[in-house]
PDB file of C-alpha atoms in Angstrom:
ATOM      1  CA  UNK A   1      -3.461  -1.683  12.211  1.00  0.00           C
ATOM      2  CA  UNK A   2      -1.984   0.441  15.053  1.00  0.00           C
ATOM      3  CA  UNK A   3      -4.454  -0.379  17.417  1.00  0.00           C
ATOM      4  CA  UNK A   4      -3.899  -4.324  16.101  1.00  0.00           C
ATOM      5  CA  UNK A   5      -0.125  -4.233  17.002  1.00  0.00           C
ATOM      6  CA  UNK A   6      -0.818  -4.044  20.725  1.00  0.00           C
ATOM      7  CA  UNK A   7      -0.985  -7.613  20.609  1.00  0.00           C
ATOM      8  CA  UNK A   8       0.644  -8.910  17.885  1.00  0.00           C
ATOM      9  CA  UNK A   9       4.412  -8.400  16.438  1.00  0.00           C
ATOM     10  CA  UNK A  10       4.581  -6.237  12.731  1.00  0.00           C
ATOM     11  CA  UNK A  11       5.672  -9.547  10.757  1.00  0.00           C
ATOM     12  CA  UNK A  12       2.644 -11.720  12.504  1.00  0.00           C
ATOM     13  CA  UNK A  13      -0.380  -9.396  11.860  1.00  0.00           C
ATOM     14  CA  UNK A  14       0.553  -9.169   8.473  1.00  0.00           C
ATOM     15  CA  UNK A  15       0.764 -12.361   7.881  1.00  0.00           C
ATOM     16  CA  UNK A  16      -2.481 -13.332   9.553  1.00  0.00           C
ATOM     17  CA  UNK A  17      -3.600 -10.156   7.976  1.00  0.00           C
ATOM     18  CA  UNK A  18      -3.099 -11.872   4.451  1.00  0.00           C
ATOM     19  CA  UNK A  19      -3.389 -15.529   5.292  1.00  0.00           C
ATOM     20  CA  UNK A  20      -7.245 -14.221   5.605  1.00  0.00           C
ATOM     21  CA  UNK A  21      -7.469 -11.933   2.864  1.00  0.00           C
ATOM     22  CA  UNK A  22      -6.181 -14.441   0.653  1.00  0.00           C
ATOM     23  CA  UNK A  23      -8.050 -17.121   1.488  1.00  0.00           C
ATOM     24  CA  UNK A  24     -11.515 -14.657   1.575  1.00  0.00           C
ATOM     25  CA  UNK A  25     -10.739 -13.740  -2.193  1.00  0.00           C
ATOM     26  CA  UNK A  26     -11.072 -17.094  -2.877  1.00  0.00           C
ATOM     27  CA  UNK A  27     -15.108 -17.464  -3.169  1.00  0.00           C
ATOM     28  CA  UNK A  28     -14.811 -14.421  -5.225  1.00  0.00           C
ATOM     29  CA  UNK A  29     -12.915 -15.439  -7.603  1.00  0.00           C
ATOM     30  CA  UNK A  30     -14.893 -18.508  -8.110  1.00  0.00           C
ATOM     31  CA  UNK A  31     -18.521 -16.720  -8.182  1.00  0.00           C
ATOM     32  CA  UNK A  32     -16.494 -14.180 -10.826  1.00  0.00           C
ATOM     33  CA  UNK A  33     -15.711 -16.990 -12.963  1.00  0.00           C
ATOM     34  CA  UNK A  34     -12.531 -16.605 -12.613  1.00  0.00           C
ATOM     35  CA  UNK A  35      -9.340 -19.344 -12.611  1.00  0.00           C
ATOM     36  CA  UNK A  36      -7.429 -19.815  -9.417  1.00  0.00           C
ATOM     37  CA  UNK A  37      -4.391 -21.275 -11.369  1.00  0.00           C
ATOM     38  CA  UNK A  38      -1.621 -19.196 -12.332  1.00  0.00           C
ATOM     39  CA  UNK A  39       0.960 -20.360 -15.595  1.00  0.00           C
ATOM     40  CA  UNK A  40       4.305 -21.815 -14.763  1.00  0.00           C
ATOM     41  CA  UNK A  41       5.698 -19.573 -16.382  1.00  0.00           C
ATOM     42  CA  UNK A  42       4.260 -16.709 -14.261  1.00  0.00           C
ATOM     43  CA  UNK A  43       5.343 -17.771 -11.293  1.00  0.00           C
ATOM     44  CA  UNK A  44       8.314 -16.097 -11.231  1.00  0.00           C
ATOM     45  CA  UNK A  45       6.614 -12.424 -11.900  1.00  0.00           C
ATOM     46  CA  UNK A  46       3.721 -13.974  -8.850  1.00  0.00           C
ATOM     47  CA  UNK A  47       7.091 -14.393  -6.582  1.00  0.00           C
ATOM     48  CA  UNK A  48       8.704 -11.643  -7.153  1.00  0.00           C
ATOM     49  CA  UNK A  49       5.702  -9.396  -6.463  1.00  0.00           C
ATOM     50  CA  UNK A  50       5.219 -11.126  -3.442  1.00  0.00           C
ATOM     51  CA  UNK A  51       8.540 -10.714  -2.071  1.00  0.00           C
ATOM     52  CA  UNK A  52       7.488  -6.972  -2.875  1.00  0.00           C
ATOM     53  CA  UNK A  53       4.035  -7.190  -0.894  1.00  0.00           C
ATOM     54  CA  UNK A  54       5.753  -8.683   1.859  1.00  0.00           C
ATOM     55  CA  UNK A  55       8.452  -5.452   2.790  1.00  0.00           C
ATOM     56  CA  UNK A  56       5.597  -2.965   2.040  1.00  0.00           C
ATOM     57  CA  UNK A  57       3.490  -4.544   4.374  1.00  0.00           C
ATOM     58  CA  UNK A  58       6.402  -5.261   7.313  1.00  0.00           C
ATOM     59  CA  UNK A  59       7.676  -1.529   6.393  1.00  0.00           C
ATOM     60  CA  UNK A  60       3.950  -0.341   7.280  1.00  0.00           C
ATOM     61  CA  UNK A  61       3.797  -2.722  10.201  1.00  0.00           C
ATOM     62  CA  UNK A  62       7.258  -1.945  11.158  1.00  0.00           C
ATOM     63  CA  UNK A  63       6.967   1.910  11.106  1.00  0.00           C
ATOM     64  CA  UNK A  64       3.491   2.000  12.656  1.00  0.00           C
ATOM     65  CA  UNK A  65       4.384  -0.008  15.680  1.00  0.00           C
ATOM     66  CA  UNK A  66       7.773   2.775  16.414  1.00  0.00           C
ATOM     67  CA  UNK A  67       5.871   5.981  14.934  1.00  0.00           C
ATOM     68  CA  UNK A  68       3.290   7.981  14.554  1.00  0.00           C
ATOM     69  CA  UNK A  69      -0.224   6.315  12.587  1.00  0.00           C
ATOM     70  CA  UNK A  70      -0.768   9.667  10.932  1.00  0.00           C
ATOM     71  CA  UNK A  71       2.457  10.539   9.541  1.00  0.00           C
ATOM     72  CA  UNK A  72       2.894   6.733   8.431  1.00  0.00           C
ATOM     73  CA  UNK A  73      -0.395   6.924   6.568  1.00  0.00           C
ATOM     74  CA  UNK A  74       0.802   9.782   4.973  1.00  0.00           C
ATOM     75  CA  UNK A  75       4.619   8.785   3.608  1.00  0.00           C
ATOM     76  CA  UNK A  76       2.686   5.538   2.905  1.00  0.00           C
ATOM     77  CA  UNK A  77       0.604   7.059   0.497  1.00  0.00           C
ATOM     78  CA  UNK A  78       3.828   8.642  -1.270  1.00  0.00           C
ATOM     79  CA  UNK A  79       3.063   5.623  -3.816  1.00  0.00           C
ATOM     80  CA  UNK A  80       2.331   7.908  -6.798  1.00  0.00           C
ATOM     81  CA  UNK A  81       4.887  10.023  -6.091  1.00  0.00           C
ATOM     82  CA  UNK A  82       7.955   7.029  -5.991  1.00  0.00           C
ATOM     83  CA  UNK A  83       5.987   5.558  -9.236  1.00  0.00           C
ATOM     84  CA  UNK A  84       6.222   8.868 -11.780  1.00  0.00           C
ATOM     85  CA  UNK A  85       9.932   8.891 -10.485  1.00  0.00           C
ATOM     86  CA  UNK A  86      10.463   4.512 -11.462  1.00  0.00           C
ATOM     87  CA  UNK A  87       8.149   5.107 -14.418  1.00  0.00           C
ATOM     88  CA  UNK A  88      10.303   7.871 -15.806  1.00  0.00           C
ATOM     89  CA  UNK A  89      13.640   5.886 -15.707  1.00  0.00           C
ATOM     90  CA  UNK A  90      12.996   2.737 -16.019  1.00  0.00           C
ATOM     91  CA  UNK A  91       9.655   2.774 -18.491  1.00  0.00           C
ATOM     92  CA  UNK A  92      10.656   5.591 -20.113  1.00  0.00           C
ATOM     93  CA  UNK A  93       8.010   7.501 -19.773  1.00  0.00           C
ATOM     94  CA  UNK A  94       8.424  11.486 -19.894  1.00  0.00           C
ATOM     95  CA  UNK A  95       7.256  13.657 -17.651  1.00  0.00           C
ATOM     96  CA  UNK A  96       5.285  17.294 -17.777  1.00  0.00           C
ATOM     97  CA  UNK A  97       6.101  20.055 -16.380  1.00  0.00           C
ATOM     98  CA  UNK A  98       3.648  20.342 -13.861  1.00  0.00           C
ATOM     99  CA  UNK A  99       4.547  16.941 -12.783  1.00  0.00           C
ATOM    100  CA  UNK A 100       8.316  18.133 -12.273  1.00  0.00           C
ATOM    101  CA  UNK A 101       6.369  20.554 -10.018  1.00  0.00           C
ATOM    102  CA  UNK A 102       3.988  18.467  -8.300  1.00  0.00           C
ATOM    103  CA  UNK A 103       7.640  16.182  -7.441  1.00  0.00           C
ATOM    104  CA  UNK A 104       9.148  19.098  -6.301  1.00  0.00           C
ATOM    105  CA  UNK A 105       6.375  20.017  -4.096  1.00  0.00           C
ATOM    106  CA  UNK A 106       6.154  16.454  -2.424  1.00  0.00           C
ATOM    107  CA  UNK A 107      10.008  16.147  -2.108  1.00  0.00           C
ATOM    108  CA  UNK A 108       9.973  19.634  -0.063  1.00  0.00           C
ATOM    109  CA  UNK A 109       7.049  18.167   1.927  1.00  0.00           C
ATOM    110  CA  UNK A 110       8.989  14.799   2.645  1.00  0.00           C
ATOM    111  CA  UNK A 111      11.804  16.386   3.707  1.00  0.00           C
ATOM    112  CA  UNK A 112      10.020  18.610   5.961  1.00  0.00           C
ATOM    113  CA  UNK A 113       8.593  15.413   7.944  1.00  0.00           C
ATOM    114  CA  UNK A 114      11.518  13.351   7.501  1.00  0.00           C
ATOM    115  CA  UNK A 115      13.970  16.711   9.439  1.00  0.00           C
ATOM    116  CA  UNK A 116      16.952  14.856   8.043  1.00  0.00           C
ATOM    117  CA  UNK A 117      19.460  17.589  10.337  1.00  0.00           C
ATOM    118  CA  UNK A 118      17.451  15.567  13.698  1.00  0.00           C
ATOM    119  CA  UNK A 119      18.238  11.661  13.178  1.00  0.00           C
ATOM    120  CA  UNK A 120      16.670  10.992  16.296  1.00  0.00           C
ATOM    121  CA  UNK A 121      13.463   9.018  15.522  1.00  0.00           C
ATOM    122  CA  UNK A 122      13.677   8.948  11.774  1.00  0.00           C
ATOM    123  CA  UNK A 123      13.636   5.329  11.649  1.00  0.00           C
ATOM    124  CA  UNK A 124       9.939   5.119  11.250  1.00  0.00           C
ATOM    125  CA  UNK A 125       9.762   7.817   8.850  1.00  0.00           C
ATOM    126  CA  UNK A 126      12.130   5.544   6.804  1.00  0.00           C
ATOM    127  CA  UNK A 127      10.245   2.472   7.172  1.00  0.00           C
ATOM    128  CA  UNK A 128       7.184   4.137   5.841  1.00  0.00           C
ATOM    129  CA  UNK A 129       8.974   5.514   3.130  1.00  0.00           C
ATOM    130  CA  UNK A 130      10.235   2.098   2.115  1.00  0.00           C
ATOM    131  CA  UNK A 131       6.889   0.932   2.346  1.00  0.00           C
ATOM    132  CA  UNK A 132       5.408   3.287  -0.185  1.00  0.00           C
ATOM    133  CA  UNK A 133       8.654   2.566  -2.506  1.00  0.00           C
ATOM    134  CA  UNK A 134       8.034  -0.858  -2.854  1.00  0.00           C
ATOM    135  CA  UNK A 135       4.322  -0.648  -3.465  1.00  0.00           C
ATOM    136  CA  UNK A 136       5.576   1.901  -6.247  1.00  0.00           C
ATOM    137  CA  UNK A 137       7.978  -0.519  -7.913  1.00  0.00           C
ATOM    138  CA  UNK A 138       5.424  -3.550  -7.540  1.00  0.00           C
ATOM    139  CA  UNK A 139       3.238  -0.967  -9.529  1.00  0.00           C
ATOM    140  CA  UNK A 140       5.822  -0.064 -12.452  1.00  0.00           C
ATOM    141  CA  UNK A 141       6.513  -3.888 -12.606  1.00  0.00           C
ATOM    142  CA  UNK A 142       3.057  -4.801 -13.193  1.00  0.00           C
ATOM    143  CA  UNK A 143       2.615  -1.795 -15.480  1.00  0.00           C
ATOM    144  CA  UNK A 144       5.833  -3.493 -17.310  1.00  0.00           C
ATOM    145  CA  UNK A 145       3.996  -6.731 -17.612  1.00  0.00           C
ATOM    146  CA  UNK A 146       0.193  -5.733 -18.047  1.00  0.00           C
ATOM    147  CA  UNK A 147      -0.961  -7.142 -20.923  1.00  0.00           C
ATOM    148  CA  UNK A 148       1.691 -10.294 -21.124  1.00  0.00           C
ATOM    149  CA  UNK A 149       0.486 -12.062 -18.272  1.00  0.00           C
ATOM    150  CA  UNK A 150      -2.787 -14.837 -18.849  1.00  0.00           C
ATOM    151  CA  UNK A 151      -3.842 -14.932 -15.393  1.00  0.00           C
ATOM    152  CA  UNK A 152      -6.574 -12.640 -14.138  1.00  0.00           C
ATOM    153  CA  UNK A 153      -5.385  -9.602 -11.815  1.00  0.00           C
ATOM    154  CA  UNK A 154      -7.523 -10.873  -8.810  1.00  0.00           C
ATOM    155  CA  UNK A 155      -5.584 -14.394  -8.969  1.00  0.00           C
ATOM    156  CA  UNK A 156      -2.437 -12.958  -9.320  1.00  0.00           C
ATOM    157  CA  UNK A 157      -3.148 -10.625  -6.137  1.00  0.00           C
ATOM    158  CA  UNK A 158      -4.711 -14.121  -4.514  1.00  0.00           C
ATOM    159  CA  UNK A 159      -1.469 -15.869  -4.772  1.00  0.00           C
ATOM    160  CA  UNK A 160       1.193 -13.013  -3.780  1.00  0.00           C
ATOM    161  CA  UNK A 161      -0.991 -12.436  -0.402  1.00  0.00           C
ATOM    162  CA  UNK A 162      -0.725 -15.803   0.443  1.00  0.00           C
ATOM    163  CA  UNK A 163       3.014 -16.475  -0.111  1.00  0.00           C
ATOM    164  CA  UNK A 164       3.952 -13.189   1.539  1.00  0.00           C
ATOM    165  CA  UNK A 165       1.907 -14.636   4.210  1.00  0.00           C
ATOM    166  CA  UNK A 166       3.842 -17.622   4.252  1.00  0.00           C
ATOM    167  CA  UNK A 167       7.200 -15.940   3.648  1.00  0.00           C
ATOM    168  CA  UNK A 168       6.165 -13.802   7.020  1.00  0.00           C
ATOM    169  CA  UNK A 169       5.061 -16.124   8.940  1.00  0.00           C
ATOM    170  CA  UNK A 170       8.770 -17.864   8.228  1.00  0.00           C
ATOM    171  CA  UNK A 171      10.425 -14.934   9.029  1.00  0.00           C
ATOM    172  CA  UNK A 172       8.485 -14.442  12.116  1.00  0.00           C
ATOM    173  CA  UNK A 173       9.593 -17.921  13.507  1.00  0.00           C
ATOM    174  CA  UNK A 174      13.191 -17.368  12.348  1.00  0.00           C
ATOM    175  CA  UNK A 175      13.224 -13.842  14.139  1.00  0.00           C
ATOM    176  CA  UNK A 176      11.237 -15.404  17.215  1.00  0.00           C
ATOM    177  CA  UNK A 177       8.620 -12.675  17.714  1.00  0.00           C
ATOM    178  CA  UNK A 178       6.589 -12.084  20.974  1.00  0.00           C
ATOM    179  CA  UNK A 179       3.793 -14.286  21.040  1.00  0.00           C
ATOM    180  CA  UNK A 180       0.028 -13.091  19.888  1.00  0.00           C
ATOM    181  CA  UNK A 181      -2.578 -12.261  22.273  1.00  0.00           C
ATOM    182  CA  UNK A 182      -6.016 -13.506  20.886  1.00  0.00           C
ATOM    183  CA  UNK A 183      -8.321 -10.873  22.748  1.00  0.00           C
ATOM    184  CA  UNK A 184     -11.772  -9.359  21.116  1.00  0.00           C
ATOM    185  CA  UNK A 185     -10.296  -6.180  20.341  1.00  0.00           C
ATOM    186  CA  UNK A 186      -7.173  -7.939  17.971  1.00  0.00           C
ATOM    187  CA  UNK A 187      -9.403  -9.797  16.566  1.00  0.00           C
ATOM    188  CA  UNK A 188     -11.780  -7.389  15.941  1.00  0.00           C
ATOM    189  CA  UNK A 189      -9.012  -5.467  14.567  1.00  0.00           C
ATOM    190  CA  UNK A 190      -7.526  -8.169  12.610  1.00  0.00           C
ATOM    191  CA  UNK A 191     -11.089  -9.046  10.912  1.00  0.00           C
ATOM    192  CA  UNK A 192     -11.350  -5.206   9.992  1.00  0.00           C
ATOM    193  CA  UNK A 193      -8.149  -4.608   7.951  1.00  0.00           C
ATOM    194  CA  UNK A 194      -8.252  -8.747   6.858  1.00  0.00           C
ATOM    195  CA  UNK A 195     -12.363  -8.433   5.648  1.00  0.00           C
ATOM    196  CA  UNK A 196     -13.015  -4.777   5.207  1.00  0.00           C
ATOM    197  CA  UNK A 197      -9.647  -3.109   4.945  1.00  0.00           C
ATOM    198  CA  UNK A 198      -8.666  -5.843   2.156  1.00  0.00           C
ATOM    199  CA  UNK A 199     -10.999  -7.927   0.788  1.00  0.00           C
ATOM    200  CA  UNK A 200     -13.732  -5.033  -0.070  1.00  0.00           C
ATOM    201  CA  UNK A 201     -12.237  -2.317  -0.104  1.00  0.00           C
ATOM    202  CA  UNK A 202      -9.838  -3.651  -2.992  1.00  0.00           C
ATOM    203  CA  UNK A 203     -12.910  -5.178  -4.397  1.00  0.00           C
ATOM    204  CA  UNK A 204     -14.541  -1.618  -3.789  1.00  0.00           C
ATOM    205  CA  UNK A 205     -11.272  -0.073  -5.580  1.00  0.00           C
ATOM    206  CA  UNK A 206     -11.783  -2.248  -8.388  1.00  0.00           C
ATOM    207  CA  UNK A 207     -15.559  -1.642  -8.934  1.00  0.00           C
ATOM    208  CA  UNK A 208     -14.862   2.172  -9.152  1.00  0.00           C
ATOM    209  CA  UNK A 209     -11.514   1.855 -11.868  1.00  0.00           C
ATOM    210  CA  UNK A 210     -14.134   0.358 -13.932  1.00  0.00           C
ATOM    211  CA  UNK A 211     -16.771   2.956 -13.824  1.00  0.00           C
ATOM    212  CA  UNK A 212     -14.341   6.365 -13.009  1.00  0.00           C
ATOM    213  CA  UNK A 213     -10.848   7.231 -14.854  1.00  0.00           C
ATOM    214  CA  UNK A 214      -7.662   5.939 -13.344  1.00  0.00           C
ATOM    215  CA  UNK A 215      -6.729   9.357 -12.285  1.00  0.00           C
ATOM    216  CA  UNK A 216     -10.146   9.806 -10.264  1.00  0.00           C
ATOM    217  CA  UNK A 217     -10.217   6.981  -8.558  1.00  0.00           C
ATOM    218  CA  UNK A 218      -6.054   7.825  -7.918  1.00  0.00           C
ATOM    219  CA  UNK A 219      -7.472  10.865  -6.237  1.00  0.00           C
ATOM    220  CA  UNK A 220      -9.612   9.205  -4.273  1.00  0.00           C
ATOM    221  CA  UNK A 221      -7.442   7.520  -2.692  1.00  0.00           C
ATOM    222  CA  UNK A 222      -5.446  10.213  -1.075  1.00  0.00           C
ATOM    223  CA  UNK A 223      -8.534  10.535   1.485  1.00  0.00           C
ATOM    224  CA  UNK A 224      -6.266   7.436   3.616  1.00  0.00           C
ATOM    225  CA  UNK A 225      -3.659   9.634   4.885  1.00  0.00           C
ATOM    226  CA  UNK A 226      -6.022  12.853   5.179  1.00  0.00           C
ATOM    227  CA  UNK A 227      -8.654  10.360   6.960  1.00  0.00           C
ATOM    228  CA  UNK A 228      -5.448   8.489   8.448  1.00  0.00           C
ATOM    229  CA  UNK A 229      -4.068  11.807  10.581  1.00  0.00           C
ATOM    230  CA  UNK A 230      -7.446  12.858  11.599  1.00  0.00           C
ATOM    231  CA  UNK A 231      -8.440   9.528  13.233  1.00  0.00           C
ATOM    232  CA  UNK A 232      -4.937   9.443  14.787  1.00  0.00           C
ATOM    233  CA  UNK A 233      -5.579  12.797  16.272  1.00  0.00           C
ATOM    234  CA  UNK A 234      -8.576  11.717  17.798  1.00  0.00           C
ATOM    235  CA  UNK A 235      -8.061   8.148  18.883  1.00  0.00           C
ATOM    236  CA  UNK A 236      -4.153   8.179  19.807  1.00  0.00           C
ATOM    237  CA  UNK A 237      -4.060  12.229  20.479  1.00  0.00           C
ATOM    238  CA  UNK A 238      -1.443  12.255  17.687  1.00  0.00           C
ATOM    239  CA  UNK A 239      -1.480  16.194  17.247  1.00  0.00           C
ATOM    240  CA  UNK A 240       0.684  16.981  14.229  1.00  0.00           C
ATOM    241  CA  UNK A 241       2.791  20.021  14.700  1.00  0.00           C
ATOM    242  CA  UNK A 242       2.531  23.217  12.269  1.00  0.00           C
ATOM    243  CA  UNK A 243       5.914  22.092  10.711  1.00  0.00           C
ATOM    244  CA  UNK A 244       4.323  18.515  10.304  1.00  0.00           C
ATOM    245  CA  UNK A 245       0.886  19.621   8.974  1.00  0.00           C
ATOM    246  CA  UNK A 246       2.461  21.645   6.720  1.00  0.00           C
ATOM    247  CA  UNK A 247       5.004  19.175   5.264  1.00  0.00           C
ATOM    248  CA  UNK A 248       1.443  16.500   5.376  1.00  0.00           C
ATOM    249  CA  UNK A 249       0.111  19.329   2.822  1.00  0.00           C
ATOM    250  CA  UNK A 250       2.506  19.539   0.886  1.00  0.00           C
ATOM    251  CA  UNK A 251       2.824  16.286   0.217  1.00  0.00           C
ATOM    252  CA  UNK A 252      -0.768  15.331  -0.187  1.00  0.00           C
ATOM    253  CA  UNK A 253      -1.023  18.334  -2.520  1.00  0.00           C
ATOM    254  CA  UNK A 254       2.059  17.325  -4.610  1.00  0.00           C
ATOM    255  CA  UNK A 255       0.446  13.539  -4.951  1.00  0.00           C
ATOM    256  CA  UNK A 256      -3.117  15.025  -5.713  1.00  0.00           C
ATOM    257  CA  UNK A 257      -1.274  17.658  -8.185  1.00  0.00           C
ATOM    258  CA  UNK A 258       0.555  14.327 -10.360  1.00  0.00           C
ATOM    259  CA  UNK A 259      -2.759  12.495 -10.117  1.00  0.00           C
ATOM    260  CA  UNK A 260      -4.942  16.142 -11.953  1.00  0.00           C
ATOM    261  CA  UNK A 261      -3.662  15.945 -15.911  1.00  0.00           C
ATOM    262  CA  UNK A 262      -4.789  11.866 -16.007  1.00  0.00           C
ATOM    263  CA  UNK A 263      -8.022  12.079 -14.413  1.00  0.00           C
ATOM    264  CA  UNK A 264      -8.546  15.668 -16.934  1.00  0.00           C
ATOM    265  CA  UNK A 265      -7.354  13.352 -19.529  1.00  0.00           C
ATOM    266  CA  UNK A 266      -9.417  10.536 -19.120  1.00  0.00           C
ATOM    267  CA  UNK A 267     -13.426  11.606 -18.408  1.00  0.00           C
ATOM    268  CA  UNK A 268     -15.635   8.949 -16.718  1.00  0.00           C
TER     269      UNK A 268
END
């Protein structure tokens, strides 16, 4: 995606991003057996979590093109984190001690990278913060709703990529972004976080939350932001201080630390 946005504005490679995402989950569904029609009545819930998708995504885009990759892929990933906090006041649900720790741990951590005493370049740290907060309330809402809605969970993700593609594409004409350079490497960069980045690896994500426990596969996941500051070390030479590193631990350690009592809780 970083690489990606030296040709393209944040709002316009997500959209194309999800314009082809969309449209490549659309075979899938159909060899799944699957319905590509959502109720009328759902549409509202489809909208709403698309207006969702869209800021995470333009947060992510947003923050990557003024900061960092690593340290975006990492307060990013603060997902779990922002969705114990939503769960526990609006779902009610309670939470252990050890979560109260692992909180504690990844607040410390966040406001070790964010250095809220030096404003100066904390608007990307912000943007990927508001990126991971939305995916976590798009996550409580859909926890709110599993089980009421009738349409499957790969149509309802079908249908919010494409209208947050369309609602970003709009906003990109409003806002009158730069225009996009069509050379191999964005496209080859576009195809990779559209095809592989997207369609499989959420197909790939899917396939193991069948066969692992929730809080497994949850811990897998935290290998993005480890993965994500390594490769931004080596391809962008985006060396993270000792201060940064260890805030980047702390965090991922906190996140890893709420994910523990599900996964012990839940055997494959």
């Amino acid at each position: 995606m970083k690489a990606g946005l030296a040709h393209a504005s944040p709002l316009d490679i997500a959209a194309w991003r999800f314009l082809i995402a969309g449209v490549g989950f659309i075979p899938v569904i159909r060899w799944m057996g699957l319905s590509l029609q959502v109720p009328r009545s759902e549409w509202p819930l489809t909208a709403g979590l698309s207006v969702l998708f869209m800021l995470n995504f333009t947060c992510m885009f947003s923050a990557l093109s003024l900061g960092a990759a690593g340290r975006t892929a990492v307060l990013v990933y603060t997902m779990p984190f922002w969705v114990v906090l939503l769960a526990h006041v609006f779902l009610g649900e309670r939470m252990r001690p050890v979560q109260w720790i692992a909180v504690g741990m990844a607040a410390a951590g966040l406001t070790l990278l964010v250095d809220p005493l030096h404003l100066a370049g904390v608007l990307p740290n912000l943007l990927a913060l508001a990126a991971g907060l939305s995916w976590g309330a798009s996550v409580v809402i859909t926890k709110r709703v599993q089980g009421r809605t009738r349409a499957p969970l790969l149509t309802l993700t079908l249908w919010q990529m494409l209208i947050a593609s369309g609602l970003l594409f709009g906003a990109g004409f409003a806002v009158g972004t730069r225009p996009t350079e069509w050379t191999p490497g964005f496209v080859l960069a576009l195809g990779f976080t559209s095809i592989l980045a997207t369609n499989v690896a959420w197909l790939l994500f899917y396939f193991a939350l069948e066969r692992l426990s929730a809080g497994v596969t949850g811990l897998g996941t935290l290998a993005t932001p480890v993965l994500g500051v390594l490769l931004a070390w080596v391809h962008f030479g985006e060396r993270p201080t000792l201060p940064e590193a260890a805030a980047m631990g702390l965090i991922v350690a906190g996140i890893a630390l709420l994910m523990v009592p599900s996964a012990r809780r839940q055997p494959p």
